[in-house]
PDB file of C-alpha atoms in Angstrom:
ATOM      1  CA  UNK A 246       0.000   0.000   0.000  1.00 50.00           C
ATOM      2  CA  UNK A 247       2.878   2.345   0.837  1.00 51.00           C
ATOM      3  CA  UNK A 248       4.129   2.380  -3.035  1.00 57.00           C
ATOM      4  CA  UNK A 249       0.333   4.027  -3.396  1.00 65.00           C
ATOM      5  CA  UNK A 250      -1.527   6.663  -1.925  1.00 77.00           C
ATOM      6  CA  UNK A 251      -2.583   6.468   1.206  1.00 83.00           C
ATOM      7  CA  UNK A 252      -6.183   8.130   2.380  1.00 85.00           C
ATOM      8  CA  UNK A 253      -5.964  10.194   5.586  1.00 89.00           C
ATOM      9  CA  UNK A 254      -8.000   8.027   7.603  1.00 89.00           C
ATOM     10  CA  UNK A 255      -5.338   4.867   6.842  1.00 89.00           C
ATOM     11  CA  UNK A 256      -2.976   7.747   7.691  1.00 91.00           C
ATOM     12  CA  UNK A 257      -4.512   8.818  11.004  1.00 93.00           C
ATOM     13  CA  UNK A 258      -3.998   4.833  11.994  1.00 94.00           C
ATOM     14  CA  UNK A 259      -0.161   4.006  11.130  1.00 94.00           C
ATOM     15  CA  UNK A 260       0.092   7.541  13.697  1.00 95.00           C
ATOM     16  CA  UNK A 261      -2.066   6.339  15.921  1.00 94.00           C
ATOM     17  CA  UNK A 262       0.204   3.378  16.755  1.00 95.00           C
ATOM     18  CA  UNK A 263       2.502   4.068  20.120  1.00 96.00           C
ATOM     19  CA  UNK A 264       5.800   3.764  18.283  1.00 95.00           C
ATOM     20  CA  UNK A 265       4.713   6.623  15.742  1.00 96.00           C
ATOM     21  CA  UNK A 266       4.230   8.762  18.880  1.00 96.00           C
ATOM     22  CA  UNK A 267       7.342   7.484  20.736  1.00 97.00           C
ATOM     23  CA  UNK A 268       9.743   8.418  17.592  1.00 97.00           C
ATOM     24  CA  UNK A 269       8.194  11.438  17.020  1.00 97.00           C
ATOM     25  CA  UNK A 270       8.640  12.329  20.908  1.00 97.00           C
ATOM     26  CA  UNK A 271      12.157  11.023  20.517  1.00 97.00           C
ATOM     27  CA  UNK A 272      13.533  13.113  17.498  1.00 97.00           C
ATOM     28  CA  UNK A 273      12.358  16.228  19.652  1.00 97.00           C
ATOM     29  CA  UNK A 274      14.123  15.166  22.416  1.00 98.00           C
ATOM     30  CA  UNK A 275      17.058  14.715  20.242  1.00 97.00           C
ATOM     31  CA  UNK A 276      16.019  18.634  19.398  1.00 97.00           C
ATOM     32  CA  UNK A 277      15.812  19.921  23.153  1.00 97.00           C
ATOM     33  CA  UNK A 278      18.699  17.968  24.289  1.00 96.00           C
ATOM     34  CA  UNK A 279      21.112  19.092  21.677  1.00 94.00           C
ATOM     35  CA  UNK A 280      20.501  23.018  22.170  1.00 92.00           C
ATOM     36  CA  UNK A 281      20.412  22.466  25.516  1.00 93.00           C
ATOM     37  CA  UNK A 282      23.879  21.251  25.590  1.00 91.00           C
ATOM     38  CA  UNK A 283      25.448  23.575  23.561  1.00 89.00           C
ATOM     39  CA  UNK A 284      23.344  26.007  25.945  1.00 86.00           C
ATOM     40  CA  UNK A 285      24.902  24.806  28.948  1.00 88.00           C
ATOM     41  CA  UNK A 286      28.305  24.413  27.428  1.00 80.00           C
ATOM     42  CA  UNK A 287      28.107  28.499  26.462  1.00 78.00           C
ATOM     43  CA  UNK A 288      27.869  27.501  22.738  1.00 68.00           C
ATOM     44  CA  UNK A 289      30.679  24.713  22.622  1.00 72.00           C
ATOM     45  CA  UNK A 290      30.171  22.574  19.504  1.00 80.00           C
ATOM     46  CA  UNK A 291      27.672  24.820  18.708  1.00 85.00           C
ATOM     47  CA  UNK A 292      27.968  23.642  14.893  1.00 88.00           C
ATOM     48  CA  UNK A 293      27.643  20.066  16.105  1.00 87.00           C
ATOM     49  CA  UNK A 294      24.459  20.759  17.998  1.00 91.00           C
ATOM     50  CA  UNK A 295      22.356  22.871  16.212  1.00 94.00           C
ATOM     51  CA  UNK A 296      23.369  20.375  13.325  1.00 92.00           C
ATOM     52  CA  UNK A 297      22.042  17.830  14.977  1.00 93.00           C
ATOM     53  CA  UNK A 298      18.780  19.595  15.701  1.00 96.00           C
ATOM     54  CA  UNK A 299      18.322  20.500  12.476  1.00 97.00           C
ATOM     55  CA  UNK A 300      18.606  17.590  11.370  1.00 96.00           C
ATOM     56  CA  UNK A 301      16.010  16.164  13.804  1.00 97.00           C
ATOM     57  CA  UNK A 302      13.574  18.852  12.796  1.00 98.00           C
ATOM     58  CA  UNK A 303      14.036  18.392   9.185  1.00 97.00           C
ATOM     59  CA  UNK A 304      13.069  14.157   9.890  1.00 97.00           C
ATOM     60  CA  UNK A 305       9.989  15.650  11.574  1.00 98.00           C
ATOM     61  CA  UNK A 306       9.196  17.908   9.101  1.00 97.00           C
ATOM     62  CA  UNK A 307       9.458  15.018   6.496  1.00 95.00           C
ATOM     63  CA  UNK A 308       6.994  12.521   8.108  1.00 96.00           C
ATOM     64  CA  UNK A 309       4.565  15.073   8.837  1.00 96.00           C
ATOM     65  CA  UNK A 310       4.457  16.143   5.219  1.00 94.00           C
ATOM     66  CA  UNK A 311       3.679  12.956   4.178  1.00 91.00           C
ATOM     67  CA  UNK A 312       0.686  12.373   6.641  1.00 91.00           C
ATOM     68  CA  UNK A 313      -0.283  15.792   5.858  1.00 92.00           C
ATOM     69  CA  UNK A 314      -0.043  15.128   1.769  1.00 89.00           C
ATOM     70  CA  UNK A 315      -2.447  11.954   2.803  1.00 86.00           C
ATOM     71  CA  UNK A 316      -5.146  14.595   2.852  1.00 83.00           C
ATOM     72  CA  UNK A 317      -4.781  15.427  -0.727  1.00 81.00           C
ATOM     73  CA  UNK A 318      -4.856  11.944  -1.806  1.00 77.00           C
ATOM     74  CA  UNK A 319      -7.320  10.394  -4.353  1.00 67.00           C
ATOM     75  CA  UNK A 320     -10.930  10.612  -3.726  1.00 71.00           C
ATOM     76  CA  UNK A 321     -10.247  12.996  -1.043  1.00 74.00           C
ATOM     77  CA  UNK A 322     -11.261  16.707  -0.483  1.00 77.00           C
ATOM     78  CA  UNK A 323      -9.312  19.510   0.856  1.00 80.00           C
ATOM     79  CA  UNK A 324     -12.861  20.130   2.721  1.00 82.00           C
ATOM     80  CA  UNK A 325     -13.024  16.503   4.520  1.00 82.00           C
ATOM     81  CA  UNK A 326      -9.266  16.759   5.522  1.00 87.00           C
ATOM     82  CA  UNK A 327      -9.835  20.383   7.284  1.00 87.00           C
ATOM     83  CA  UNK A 328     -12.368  18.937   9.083  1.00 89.00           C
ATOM     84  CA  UNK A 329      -9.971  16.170  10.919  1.00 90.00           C
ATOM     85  CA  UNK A 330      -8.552  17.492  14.241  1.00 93.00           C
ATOM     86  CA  UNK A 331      -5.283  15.577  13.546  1.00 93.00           C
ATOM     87  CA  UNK A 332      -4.795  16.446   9.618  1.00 92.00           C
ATOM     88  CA  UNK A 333      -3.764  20.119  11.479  1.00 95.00           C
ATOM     89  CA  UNK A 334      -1.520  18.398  13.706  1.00 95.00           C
ATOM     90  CA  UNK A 335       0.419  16.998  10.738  1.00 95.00           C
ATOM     91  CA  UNK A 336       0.292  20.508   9.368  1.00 95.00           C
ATOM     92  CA  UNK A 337       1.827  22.033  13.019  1.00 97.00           C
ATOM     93  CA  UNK A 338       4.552  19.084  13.029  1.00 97.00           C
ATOM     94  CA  UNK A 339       5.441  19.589   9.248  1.00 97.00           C
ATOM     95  CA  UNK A 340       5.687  23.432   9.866  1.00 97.00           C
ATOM     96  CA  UNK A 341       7.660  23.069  13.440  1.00 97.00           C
ATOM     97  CA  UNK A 342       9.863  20.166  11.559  1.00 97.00           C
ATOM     98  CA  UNK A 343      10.536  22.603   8.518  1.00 97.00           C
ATOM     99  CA  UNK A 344      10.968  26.384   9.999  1.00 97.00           C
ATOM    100  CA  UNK A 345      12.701  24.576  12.937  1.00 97.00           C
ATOM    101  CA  UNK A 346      15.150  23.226  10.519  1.00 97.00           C
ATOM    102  CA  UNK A 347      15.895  26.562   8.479  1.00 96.00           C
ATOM    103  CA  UNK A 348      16.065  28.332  11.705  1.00 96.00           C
ATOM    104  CA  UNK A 349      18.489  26.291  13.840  1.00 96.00           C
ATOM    105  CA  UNK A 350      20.921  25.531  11.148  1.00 95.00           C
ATOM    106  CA  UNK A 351      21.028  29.303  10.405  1.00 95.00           C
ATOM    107  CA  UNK A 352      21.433  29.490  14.431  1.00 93.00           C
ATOM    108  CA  UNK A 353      24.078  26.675  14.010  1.00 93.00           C
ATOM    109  CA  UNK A 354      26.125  28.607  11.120  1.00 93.00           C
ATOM    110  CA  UNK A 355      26.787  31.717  13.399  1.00 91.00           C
ATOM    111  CA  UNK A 356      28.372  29.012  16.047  1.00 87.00           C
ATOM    112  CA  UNK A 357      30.411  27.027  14.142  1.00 85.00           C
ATOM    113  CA  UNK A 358      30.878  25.925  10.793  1.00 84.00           C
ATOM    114  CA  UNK A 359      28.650  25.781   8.274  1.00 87.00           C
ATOM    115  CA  UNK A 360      30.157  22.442   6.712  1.00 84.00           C
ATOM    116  CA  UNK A 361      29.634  20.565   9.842  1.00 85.00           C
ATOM    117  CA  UNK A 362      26.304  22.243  10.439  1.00 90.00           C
ATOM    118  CA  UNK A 363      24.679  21.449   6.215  1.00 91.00           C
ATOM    119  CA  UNK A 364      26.586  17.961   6.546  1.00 88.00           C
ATOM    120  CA  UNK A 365      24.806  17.327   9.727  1.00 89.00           C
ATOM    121  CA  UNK A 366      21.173  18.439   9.157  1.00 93.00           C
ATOM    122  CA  UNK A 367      21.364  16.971   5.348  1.00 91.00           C
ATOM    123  CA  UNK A 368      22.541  13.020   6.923  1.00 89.00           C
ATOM    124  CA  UNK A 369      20.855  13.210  10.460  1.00 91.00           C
ATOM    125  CA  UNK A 370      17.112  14.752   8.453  1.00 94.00           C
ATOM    126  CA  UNK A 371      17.665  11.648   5.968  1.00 90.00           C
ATOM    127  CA  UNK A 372      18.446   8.888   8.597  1.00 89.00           C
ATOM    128  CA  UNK A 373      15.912  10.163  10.313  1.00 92.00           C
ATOM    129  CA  UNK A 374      13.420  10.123   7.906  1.00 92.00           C
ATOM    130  CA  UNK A 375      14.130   6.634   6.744  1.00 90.00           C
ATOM    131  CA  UNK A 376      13.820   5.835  10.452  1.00 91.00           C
ATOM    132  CA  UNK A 377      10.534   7.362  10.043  1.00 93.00           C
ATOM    133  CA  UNK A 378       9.676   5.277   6.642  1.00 90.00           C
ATOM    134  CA  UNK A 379      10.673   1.917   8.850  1.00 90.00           C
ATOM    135  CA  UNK A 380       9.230   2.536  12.379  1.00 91.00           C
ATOM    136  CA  UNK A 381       6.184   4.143  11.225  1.00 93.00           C
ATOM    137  CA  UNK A 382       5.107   3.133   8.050  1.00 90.00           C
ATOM    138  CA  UNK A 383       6.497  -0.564   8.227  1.00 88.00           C
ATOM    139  CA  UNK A 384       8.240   0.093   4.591  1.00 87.00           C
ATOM    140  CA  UNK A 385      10.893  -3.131   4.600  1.00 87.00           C
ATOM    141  CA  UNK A 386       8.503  -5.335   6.057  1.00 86.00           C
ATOM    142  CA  UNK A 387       8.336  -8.129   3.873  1.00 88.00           C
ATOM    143  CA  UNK A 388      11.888  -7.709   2.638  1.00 89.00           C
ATOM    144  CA  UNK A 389      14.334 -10.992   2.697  1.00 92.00           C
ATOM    145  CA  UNK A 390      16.910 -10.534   5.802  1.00 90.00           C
ATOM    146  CA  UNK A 391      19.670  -9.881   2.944  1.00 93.00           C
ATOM    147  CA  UNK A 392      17.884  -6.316   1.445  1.00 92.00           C
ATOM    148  CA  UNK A 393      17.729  -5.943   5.075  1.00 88.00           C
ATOM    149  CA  UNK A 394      21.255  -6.333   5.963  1.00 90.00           C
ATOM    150  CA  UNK A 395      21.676  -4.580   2.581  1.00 93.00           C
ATOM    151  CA  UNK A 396      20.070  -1.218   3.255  1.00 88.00           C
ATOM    152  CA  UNK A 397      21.085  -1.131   6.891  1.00 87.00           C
ATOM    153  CA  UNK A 398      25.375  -1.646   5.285  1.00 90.00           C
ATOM    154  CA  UNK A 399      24.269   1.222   2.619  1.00 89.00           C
ATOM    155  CA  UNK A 400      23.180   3.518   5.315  1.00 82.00           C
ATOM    156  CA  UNK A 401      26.254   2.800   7.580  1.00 84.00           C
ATOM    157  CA  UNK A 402      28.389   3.264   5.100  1.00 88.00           C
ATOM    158  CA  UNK A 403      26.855   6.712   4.006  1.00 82.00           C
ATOM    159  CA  UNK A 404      27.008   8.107   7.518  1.00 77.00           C
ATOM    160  CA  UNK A 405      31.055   6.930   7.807  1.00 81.00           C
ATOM    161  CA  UNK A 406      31.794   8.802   4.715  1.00 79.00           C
ATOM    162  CA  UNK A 407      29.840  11.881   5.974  1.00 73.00           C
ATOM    163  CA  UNK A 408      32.029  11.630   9.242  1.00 70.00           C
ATOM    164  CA  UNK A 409      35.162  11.659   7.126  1.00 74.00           C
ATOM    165  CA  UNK A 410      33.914  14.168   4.912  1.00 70.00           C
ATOM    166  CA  UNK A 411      33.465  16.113   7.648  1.00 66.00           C
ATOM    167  CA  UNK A 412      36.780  15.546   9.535  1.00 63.00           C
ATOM    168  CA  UNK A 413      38.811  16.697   6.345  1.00 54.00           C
ATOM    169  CA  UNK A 414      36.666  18.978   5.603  1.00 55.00           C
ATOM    170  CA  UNK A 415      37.132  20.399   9.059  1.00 52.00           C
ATOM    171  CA  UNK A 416      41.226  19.968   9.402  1.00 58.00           C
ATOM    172  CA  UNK A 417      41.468  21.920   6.156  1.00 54.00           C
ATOM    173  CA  UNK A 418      39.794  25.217   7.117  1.00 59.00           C
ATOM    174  CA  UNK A 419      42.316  24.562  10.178  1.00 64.00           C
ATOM    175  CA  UNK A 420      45.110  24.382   8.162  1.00 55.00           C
ATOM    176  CA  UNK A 421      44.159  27.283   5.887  1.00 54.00           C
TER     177      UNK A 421
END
């Protein structure tokens, strides 16, 4: 069903489940506990924190637009969806997720750098948005163990290469 559209009331159920709510209450506390450490640390690794919130946001802001797009879908009407209580709390965690991101990696590029800030939000929004796809949705249920394994090597591997992206990257502004 996921390669198709989903109707907002099928929507409204895969949310409805505890671990929607659970990963949704986690990636904010990823938020609140990242600014809140750079906070209490008077800005230090301001770059790495705010880049780290962004990219939480930006996974929030990602899942809610796709349970908020479920309103749109075939057969339904923009009238029927504005009439669901939850539809508009899609819309509120798609626009927290969204302006949240643009705001704290701008916050994030007047602490630190903006390479480990855009690398950051860009890997931490996708993870966690493919986190999203899994937990929530159930997308690689169904899948042989192997595309498993797969997909879970192909993500690893992406996140090492950001991290030595990032460490180069970073040692050769030093050296400059």
């Amino acid at each position: 069903k996921l390669g198709g559209k989903i109707t907002l009331t099928e929507m409204i159920a895969y949310f409805a489940k505890p671990r929607a709510v659970i990963y949704t209450v986690l990636l904010l506390a990823g938020v609140v506990a990242s600014i809140v450490y750079s906070r209490t640390k008077r800005s230090a690794h301001g770059d790495v924190a705010f880049g780290l919130a962004s990219g939480f946001l930006l996974a929030i802001g990602q899942i809610y637009s796709k349970a908020f797009m479920s309103g749109f879908n075939e057969g339904q009407s923009l009238a029927a969806a504005a009439t669901t209580f939850l539809w508009w709390i899609f819309i509120l965690l798609l626009a927290i997720g969204n302006l949240g991101n643009m705001v704290t990696m701008q916050y994030g590029f007047q602490k630190g750098k903006a390479v480990v800030v855009a690398t950051l939000a860009l890997v931490v929004g996708s993870v966690g948005g493919m986190l999203g796809g899994v937990i929530i949705f159930d997308e690689w249920a169904g899948l042989p163990a192997a595309t498993v394994g797969l997909k879970i090597a192909a993500g690893a591997a992406v996140l090492v290469g950001v991290v030595i992206l990032s460490r180069s990257s970073q040692e050769l502004v030093k050296s400059s």
